Structure formats: C-alpha cells, structure tokens
Amino acid sequence: MNGICTLANDYVFDQLVALLNSIDVILGSQTPVCIYPFDDQTQRITNEIAKRPNVFIYDDQESINRWDQFMLAAAPERLNRSKHRLYGAHRRFCAFDAPFDKFIYLDADTVVMNSLASVFEKLDNYDFIVYDFQFKDVSKIYNINSPKLLDIFEQKRIDTEIFCSGFYGAKRGIFNTERRDWLISRLQSGETEILYDGAGEQPLLNYMVMRSNLAIYNFAQELPDSEKTGCSATSKHFEEREHILYDKGNRLTYLHYIGVPPHINQAVCAGENIEFPYRDLFLYYRYIHEPDKRPVFKKPPQRYDAPPPNMLTKALRKLKLINQG
C-alpha cells in the first residue's frame, strides 16, 4: 500500500489542517495519510481526524522508541529542547518502518499542488525521491569547514545529492537494523562533525541517505529547465490560478511555507492580520471545509518578518502614546 506521511502535534494544527485539506482536494479524500507524533500533544489532531477516515496517527510505540534511541545514539544534541526547536522531528523516520510500502513525506507546513503519481513511479527505480533546490546551499546541511567532509563524500555528490527534508518519497525498510547500527557506528567514530549544527533531523537524514549510497532522484536536477518549478513560499513570482500555483506556466508539485513559523499561522487563524507569502492560499485550504470560520481581519496588516519593536516603542504603545498600527 502507498500513502502520504507527515509529522505533527497540536502546535502546528492549523498548518496540518491546510495540508490535509489540500490532500483531499488534489489527491482525493480516500488517500491514506499517516501522522507521526512530534510529541504527546496531539489531542486537537485526534479530535480533527475523527471525521477523516483516511487519516490516522502512528501508534507503534516500539517503532517510535526505536527511532528515539537511534537519535540518542546518533546525534543526542539534537534532542535538546532548549537548543533545537525541532527536537522531535526525527520521528518522521518511523515511515521507514511502517505503514506504507512506498510513501511520500510532506512537512505539515506544506500544501499539495499537483498529482504525486510521478513521485511514486520513480520509486520503482530509485530509493529516494526529492524535488527541491537545497543543493544550492550546502552550508545548511553539512559543516563545510570540517576537513572530514570531503573524505566522506566527493564534492560532486555534495553538489548534487543534498535535499530539503520537507518533501521526499521513499520505501519501507531502507533503514533496517543492520544499516541503522552501521550508521551509528560511523557517526560515533567522529563523522558527526560533518553535520550542520543548526537544524533538527535534516542534516542527519541527508547523511543517512548519502552514507548508505541510496539511489537519489531529484526532479529539480533532472527535469529540463522549461519544466521544473520552485516549491518555496520565499519565491515571489508564482502565479495563482483557481487556488493552484504556477511557476512560469508550470504547475507546482507542492508549496512549502519555509520561514513562516507555526505561531504566525496560529495568530492569523485567531484573527491577527499578519501578512505572509501566499497567505490567502493557505487560508483557502485551511478553511475549505468550514469557510464560515475563516478569520475576518479588522486591524491594519503587519508583516510576519517585521523586526520586533524595541523596548521604548513597546512601552509607548502600552501607554498609547504612539500609533498602535
């Protein structure tokens, strides 16, 4: 069986609902979706998916514990809540155990824009399928100052094989017990120093895939320039037609709201008029099944990435001595 996977807790509830609704619209409401729990805060999600028979929360505690232990052995510093906001992000690795034979993983802050059939088809000939341009910035994956990096991976592989962990297709069982143990042994022998330090599971997953010599296919590398599209909400040139985005006439496969933190989505859904890229598209999918609940904004908009006001400005606003806009 094939299916879609994601990772979530109640903190990303609004983003998750938008993703699930986009799956309903684009892929069909019968599409199986497995949610891996980021942590134990999943009550709102549980209530929401009670009305979605195709969606379920992964509950194989043995598998979850196994990957928790893998993370403790492989990169324990990434489980530090005070240092890494994404300390639970590795639980997406449970998809390599179950429940799908082939799966496509999407971060909760994505929306599906097109059929994913071609991704599943590529899994007939490759182990790992991606579609992004992370290869243009190696420094967010590997420690480019580590002298070990080029000893472990040739420059050509570094230039072409790295990927963003927000979207990928893979297969059950590619990281079995033997392979996991071998990867841990390599990391504990000192290879962990080649990983970029400022992210959760993404550098580690890149390492796991590349160190295992899995066959990787990146649509962004392989498609002709006339057909490939971007995927990041940081791209400002996408055109929207009937709630679908196009890049120079080509329909996007998915949109990733990179750089828009979950608390922004929460605030907007609570009625705060905060602008972020492709906000109306997000709101369309978030409230497609309950349009009467879509927020109506009453205050002037503010940008999501605006610098926080300094202490004097905050104090003056509190005293209502300056414009609150």
GROMACS .gro file of C-alpha atoms in nm:
model
  325
    1MET     CA    1   0.000   0.000   0.000
    2ASN     CA    2   0.115   0.354  -0.080
    3GLY     CA    3   0.035   0.662   0.124
    4ILE     CA    4   0.122   1.010   0.246
    5CYS     CA    5   0.310   1.077   0.569
    6THR     CA    6   0.356   1.386   0.781
    7LEU     CA    7   0.476   1.489   1.127
    8ALA     CA    8   0.269   1.700   1.364
    9ASN     CA    9   0.149   1.798   1.706
   10ASP     CA   10  -0.117   2.044   1.818
   11TYR     CA   11   0.126   2.336   1.783
   12VAL     CA   12   0.110   2.301   1.402
   13PHE     CA   13  -0.263   2.221   1.398
   14ASP     CA   14  -0.364   2.494   1.153
   15GLN     CA   15  -0.086   2.406   0.911
   16LEU     CA   16  -0.173   2.038   0.934
   17VAL     CA   17  -0.540   2.101   0.854
   18ALA     CA   18  -0.440   2.304   0.547
   19LEU     CA   19  -0.217   2.017   0.432
   20LEU     CA   20  -0.486   1.754   0.491
   21ASN     CA   21  -0.741   1.962   0.304
   22SER     CA   22  -0.505   2.009   0.010
   23ILE     CA   23  -0.459   1.631   0.000
   24ASP     CA   24  -0.839   1.592  -0.006
   25VAL     CA   25  -0.874   1.835  -0.296
   26ILE     CA   26  -0.571   1.742  -0.507
   27LEU     CA   27  -0.512   1.372  -0.433
   28GLY     CA   28  -0.858   1.263  -0.319
   29SER     CA   29  -1.025   1.218   0.018
   30GLN     CA   30  -0.955   0.844   0.014
   31THR     CA   31  -0.577   0.895   0.014
   32PRO     CA   32  -0.426   0.723   0.321
   33VAL     CA   33  -0.241   0.967   0.547
   34CYS     CA   34  -0.027   0.871   0.844
   35ILE     CA   35   0.067   1.136   1.102
   36TYR     CA   36   0.378   1.070   1.309
   37PRO     CA   37   0.350   1.233   1.654
   38PHE     CA   38   0.615   1.500   1.716
   39ASP     CA   39   0.541   1.464   2.088
   40ASP     CA   40   0.243   1.376   2.310
   41GLN     CA   41   0.049   1.695   2.238
   42THR     CA   42  -0.196   1.557   1.982
   43GLN     CA   43  -0.545   1.597   2.133
   44ARG     CA   44  -0.667   1.858   1.882
   45ILE     CA   45  -0.534   1.646   1.597
   46THR     CA   46  -0.709   1.339   1.737
   47ASN     CA   47  -1.039   1.524   1.751
   48GLU     CA   48  -0.994   1.660   1.398
   49ILE     CA   49  -0.912   1.331   1.228
   50ALA     CA   50  -1.205   1.152   1.391
   51LYS     CA   51  -1.404   1.286   1.094
   52ARG     CA   52  -1.135   1.188   0.844
   53PRO     CA   53  -1.141   0.807   0.800
   54ASN     CA   54  -0.836   0.815   0.569
   55VAL     CA   55  -0.613   0.981   0.832
   56PHE     CA   56  -0.458   0.814   1.137
   57ILE     CA   57  -0.188   0.878   1.397
   58TYR     CA   58   0.101   0.632   1.405
   59ASP     CA   59   0.087   0.443   1.733
   60ASP     CA   60   0.357   0.176   1.704
   61GLN     CA   61   0.536   0.271   2.025
   62GLU     CA   62   0.809   0.014   1.969
   63SER     CA   63   0.897   0.178   1.637
   64ILE     CA   64   0.882   0.527   1.789
   65ASN     CA   65   1.108   0.419   2.076
   66ARG     CA   66   1.349   0.256   1.832
   67TRP     CA   67   1.398   0.580   1.640
   68ASP     CA   68   1.417   0.781   1.962
   69GLN     CA   69   1.702   0.553   2.068
   70PHE     CA   70   1.862   0.585   1.726
   71MET     CA   71   1.859   0.962   1.764
   72LEU     CA   72   2.005   0.939   2.115
   73ALA     CA   73   2.291   0.728   1.982
   74ALA     CA   74   2.345   0.913   1.654
   75ALA     CA   75   2.303   1.279   1.745
   76PRO     CA   76   2.188   1.328   2.106
   77GLU     CA   77   2.248   1.703   2.098
   78ARG     CA   78   1.959   1.738   1.850
   79LEU     CA   79   1.715   1.618   2.116
   80ASN     CA   80   1.795   1.922   2.332
   81ARG     CA   81   1.467   2.117   2.355
   82SER     CA   82   1.641   2.436   2.466
   83LYS     CA   83   1.873   2.431   2.165
   84HIS     CA   84   1.667   2.274   1.887
   85ARG     CA   85   1.304   2.366   1.825
   86LEU     CA   86   1.284   2.055   1.605
   87TYR     CA   87   1.396   1.809   1.872
   88GLY     CA   88   1.114   1.564   1.783
   89ALA     CA   89   1.145   1.597   1.406
   90HIS     CA   90   1.329   1.264   1.372
   91ARG     CA   91   1.005   1.074   1.435
   92ARG     CA   92   0.930   1.109   1.065
   93PHE     CA   93   1.188   0.830   1.031
   94CYS     CA   94   0.921   0.588   1.156
   95ALA     CA   95   0.789   0.594   0.799
   96PHE     CA   96   1.085   0.372   0.708
   97ASP     CA   97   0.924   0.108   0.934
   98ALA     CA   98   0.554   0.137   0.851
   99PRO     CA   99   0.277   0.151   0.749
  100PHE     CA  100   0.331   0.208   0.374
  101ASP     CA  101   0.539   0.013   0.122
  102LYS     CA  102   0.602   0.336  -0.069
  103PHE     CA  103   0.537   0.674   0.087
  104ILE     CA  104   0.571   1.044   0.027
  105TYR     CA  105   0.656   1.252   0.330
  106LEU     CA  106   0.540   1.616   0.349
  107ASP     CA  107   0.607   1.861   0.631
  108ALA     CA  108   0.296   1.997   0.799
  109ASP     CA  109   0.375   2.344   0.662
  110THR     CA  110   0.325   2.235   0.303
  111VAL     CA  111   0.023   2.218   0.074
  112VAL     CA  112  -0.010   1.977  -0.217
  113MET     CA  113  -0.050   2.148  -0.554
  114ASN     CA  114  -0.041   1.861  -0.804
  115SER     CA  115  -0.063   1.486  -0.852
  116LEU     CA  116   0.218   1.291  -0.684
  117ALA     CA  117   0.191   0.990  -0.915
  118SER     CA  118   0.524   1.064  -1.083
  119VAL     CA  119   0.699   1.056  -0.745
  120PHE     CA  120   0.560   0.713  -0.665
  121GLU     CA  121   0.654   0.593  -1.015
  122LYS     CA  122   1.016   0.700  -0.968
  123LEU     CA  123   1.034   0.479  -0.659
  124ASP     CA  124   1.026   0.181  -0.892
  125ASN     CA  125   1.380   0.267  -1.000
  126TYR     CA  126   1.521   0.480  -0.718
  127ASP     CA  127   1.536   0.459  -0.339
  128PHE     CA  128   1.480   0.823  -0.253
  129ILE     CA  129   1.294   1.093  -0.448
  130VAL     CA  130   1.310   1.467  -0.379
  131TYR     CA  131   1.212   1.789  -0.550
  132ASP     CA  132   1.388   2.097  -0.416
  133PHE     CA  133   1.688   2.324  -0.460
  134GLN     CA  134   1.864   2.274  -0.126
  135PHE     CA  135   2.175   2.167  -0.322
  136LYS     CA  136   2.235   2.536  -0.386
  137ASP     CA  137   2.315   2.587  -0.016
  138VAL     CA  138   2.530   2.308   0.125
  139SER     CA  139   2.603   2.505   0.442
  140LYS     CA  140   2.258   2.428   0.589
  141ILE     CA  141   2.324   2.054   0.557
  142TYR     CA  142   2.692   1.996   0.623
  143ASN     CA  143   2.968   2.169   0.815
  144ILE     CA  144   3.163   2.298   0.517
  145ASN     CA  145   3.458   2.378   0.744
  146SER     CA  146   3.503   2.017   0.851
  147PRO     CA  147   3.815   1.859   0.698
  148LYS     CA  148   3.638   1.523   0.712
  149LEU     CA  149   3.358   1.625   0.478
  150LEU     CA  150   3.542   1.563   0.152
  151ASP     CA  151   3.694   1.244   0.294
  152ILE     CA  152   3.344   1.104   0.337
  153PHE     CA  153   3.164   1.247   0.033
  154GLU     CA  154   3.308   1.355  -0.301
  155GLN     CA  155   3.242   1.716  -0.395
  156LYS     CA  156   3.027   1.607  -0.688
  157ARG     CA  157   2.793   1.421  -0.452
  158ILE     CA  158   2.774   1.716  -0.215
  159ASP     CA  159   2.686   1.942  -0.506
  160THR     CA  160   2.408   1.721  -0.639
  161GLU     CA  161   2.264   1.488  -0.374
  162ILE     CA  162   2.166   1.703  -0.076
  163PHE     CA  163   1.799   1.783  -0.024
  164CYS     CA  164   1.541   1.952   0.197
  165SER     CA  165   1.369   1.708   0.431
  166GLY     CA  166   1.029   1.876   0.390
  167PHE     CA  167   0.930   1.658   0.095
  168TYR     CA  168   1.059   1.319  -0.016
  169GLY     CA  169   0.947   0.983  -0.143
  170ALA     CA  170   1.096   0.660  -0.009
  171LYS     CA  171   1.027   0.297   0.070
  172ARG     CA  172   0.969   0.085   0.375
  173GLY     CA  173   1.273  -0.095   0.513
  174ILE     CA  174   1.558   0.102   0.354
  175PHE     CA  175   1.695   0.169   0.705
  176ASN     CA  176   1.683  -0.171   0.866
  177THR     CA  177   1.850  -0.263   1.196
  178GLU     CA  178   2.182  -0.352   1.036
  179ARG     CA  179   2.204  -0.027   0.842
  180ARG     CA  180   2.099   0.183   1.141
  181ASP     CA  181   2.365   0.020   1.358
  182TRP     CA  182   2.630   0.081   1.092
  183LEU     CA  183   2.533   0.447   1.058
  184ILE     CA  184   2.551   0.493   1.434
  185SER     CA  185   2.897   0.337   1.442
  186ARG     CA  186   3.020   0.576   1.173
  187LEU     CA  187   2.873   0.880   1.345
  188GLN     CA  188   3.014   0.780   1.682
  189SER     CA  189   3.356   0.731   1.524
  190GLY     CA  190   3.368   1.105   1.458
  191GLU     CA  191   3.169   1.159   1.140
  192THR     CA  192   2.904   1.355   1.328
  193GLU     CA  193   3.129   1.659   1.296
  194ILE     CA  194   3.038   1.697   0.928
  195LEU     CA  195   2.672   1.770   1.012
  196TYR     CA  196   2.544   2.126   1.015
  197ASP     CA  197   2.469   2.214   1.375
  198GLY     CA  198   2.175   2.448   1.334
  199ALA     CA  199   1.885   2.221   1.241
  200GLY     CA  200   1.694   1.919   1.362
  201GLU     CA  201   1.689   1.598   1.164
  202GLN     CA  202   1.758   1.740   0.816
  203PRO     CA  203   2.140   1.717   0.815
  204LEU     CA  204   2.120   1.371   0.970
  205LEU     CA  205   1.874   1.241   0.712
  206ASN     CA  206   2.095   1.371   0.431
  207TYR     CA  207   2.388   1.190   0.588
  208MET     CA  208   2.187   0.869   0.632
  209VAL     CA  209   2.076   0.866   0.268
  210MET     CA  210   2.413   0.960   0.121
  211ARG     CA  211   2.624   0.743   0.352
  212SER     CA  212   2.402   0.447   0.265
  213ASN     CA  213   2.463   0.515  -0.105
  214LEU     CA  214   2.093   0.516  -0.178
  215ALA     CA  215   1.990   0.592  -0.534
  216ILE     CA  216   1.858   0.950  -0.522
  217TYR     CA  217   1.645   1.124  -0.784
  218ASN     CA  218   1.584   1.499  -0.761
  219PHE     CA  219   1.328   1.637  -1.005
  220ALA     CA  220   1.491   1.979  -0.965
  221GLN     CA  221   1.816   1.831  -1.101
  222GLU     CA  222   1.668   1.607  -1.369
  223LEU     CA  223   1.380   1.794  -1.529
  224PRO     CA  224   1.455   2.030  -1.818
  225ASP     CA  225   1.461   2.395  -1.715
  226SER     CA  226   1.144   2.456  -1.912
  227GLU     CA  227   0.950   2.213  -1.688
  228LYS     CA  228   1.095   2.240  -1.335
  229THR     CA  229   0.929   2.454  -1.070
  230GLY     CA  230   1.017   2.601  -0.737
  231CYS     CA  231   0.847   2.494  -0.416
  232SER     CA  232   0.929   2.756  -0.153
  233ALA     CA  233   0.698   3.032  -0.035
  234THR     CA  234   1.004   3.258  -0.037
  235SER     CA  235   0.970   3.265  -0.417
  236LYS     CA  236   0.759   3.569  -0.501
  237HIS     CA  237   0.694   3.507  -0.869
  238PHE     CA  238   0.446   3.219  -0.855
  239GLU     CA  239   0.112   3.289  -1.024
  240GLU     CA  240  -0.213   3.168  -0.868
  241ARG     CA  241  -0.499   3.038  -1.078
  242GLU     CA  242  -0.800   2.875  -0.913
  243HIS     CA  243  -0.608   2.815  -0.590
  244ILE     CA  244  -0.316   2.645  -0.767
  245LEU     CA  245   0.028   2.800  -0.808
  246TYR     CA  246   0.226   2.807  -1.133
  247ASP     CA  247   0.592   2.879  -1.193
  248LYS     CA  248   0.641   3.027  -1.542
  249GLY     CA  249   0.337   2.833  -1.659
  250ASN     CA  250   0.425   2.504  -1.487
  251ARG     CA  251   0.207   2.379  -1.205
  252LEU     CA  252   0.387   2.341  -0.872
  253THR     CA  253   0.401   1.996  -0.713
  254TYR     CA  254   0.380   2.140  -0.361
  255LEU     CA  255   0.429   2.468  -0.178
  256HIS     CA  256   0.647   2.475   0.133
  257TYR     CA  257   0.589   2.766   0.370
  258ILE     CA  258   0.955   2.781   0.466
  259GLY     CA  259   1.030   3.056   0.716
  260VAL     CA  260   0.671   3.105   0.836
  261PRO     CA  261   0.675   2.972   1.195
  262PRO     CA  262   0.364   2.798   1.329
  263HIS     CA  263   0.279   3.075   1.576
  264ILE     CA  264   0.221   3.308   1.279
  265ASN     CA  265  -0.036   3.068   1.134
  266GLN     CA  266  -0.195   3.036   1.477
  267ALA     CA  267  -0.220   3.412   1.516
  268VAL     CA  268  -0.367   3.461   1.168
  269CYS     CA  269  -0.625   3.189   1.225
  270ALA     CA  270  -0.713   3.363   1.553
  271GLY     CA  271  -0.781   3.686   1.363
  272GLU     CA  272  -0.448   3.868   1.375
  273ASN     CA  273  -0.386   4.049   1.046
  274ILE     CA  274  -0.033   3.928   0.977
  275GLU     CA  275   0.081   3.911   0.618
  276PHE     CA  276   0.298   3.626   0.493
  277PRO     CA  277   0.367   3.489   0.144
  278TYR     CA  278   0.068   3.321  -0.021
  279ARG     CA  279  -0.142   3.376   0.291
  280ASP     CA  280  -0.474   3.371   0.106
  281LEU     CA  281  -0.383   3.036  -0.046
  282PHE     CA  282  -0.308   2.897   0.300
  283LEU     CA  283  -0.637   3.031   0.435
  284TYR     CA  284  -0.827   2.886   0.140
  285TYR     CA  285  -0.706   2.534   0.214
  286ARG     CA  286  -0.721   2.577   0.592
  287TYR     CA  287  -1.089   2.669   0.582
  288ILE     CA  288  -1.208   2.497   0.265
  289HIS     CA  289  -1.442   2.269   0.465
  290GLU     CA  290  -1.552   2.542   0.708
  291PRO     CA  291  -1.542   2.877   0.523
  292ASP     CA  292  -1.765   3.043   0.784
  293LYS     CA  293  -1.478   3.012   1.034
  294ARG     CA  294  -1.226   3.189   0.813
  295PRO     CA  295  -1.099   3.496   1.002
  296VAL     CA  296  -1.212   3.845   0.908
  297PHE     CA  297  -0.935   4.096   0.973
  298LYS     CA  298  -1.019   4.429   1.135
  299LYS     CA  299  -0.676   4.581   1.204
  300PRO     CA  300  -0.418   4.701   0.952
  301PRO     CA  301  -0.182   4.427   0.832
  302GLN     CA  302   0.167   4.376   0.967
  303ARG     CA  303   0.442   4.168   0.813
  304TYR     CA  304   0.529   3.833   0.964
  305ASP     CA  305   0.901   3.904   0.937
  306ALA     CA  306   0.889   4.262   1.066
  307PRO     CA  307   1.154   4.328   1.332
  308PRO     CA  308   1.017   4.328   1.688
  309PRO     CA  309   0.967   4.676   1.833
  310ASN     CA  310   1.231   4.799   2.072
  311MET     CA  311   1.160   4.835   2.443
  312LEU     CA  312   1.084   5.208   2.422
  313THR     CA  313   0.835   5.154   2.139
  314LYS     CA  314   0.669   4.873   2.334
  315ALA     CA  315   0.640   5.095   2.641
  316LEU     CA  316   0.496   5.387   2.444
  317ARG     CA  317   0.244   5.159   2.276
  318LYS     CA  318   0.141   5.024   2.612
  319LEU     CA  319   0.082   5.382   2.730
  320LYS     CA  320  -0.100   5.452   2.400
  321LEU     CA  321   0.133   5.743   2.329
  322ILE     CA  322   0.211   5.630   1.973
  323ASN     CA  323   0.021   5.477   1.688
  324GLN     CA  324  -0.065   5.113   1.751
  325GLY     CA  325  -0.066   5.025   1.377
   0.00000   0.00000   0.00000
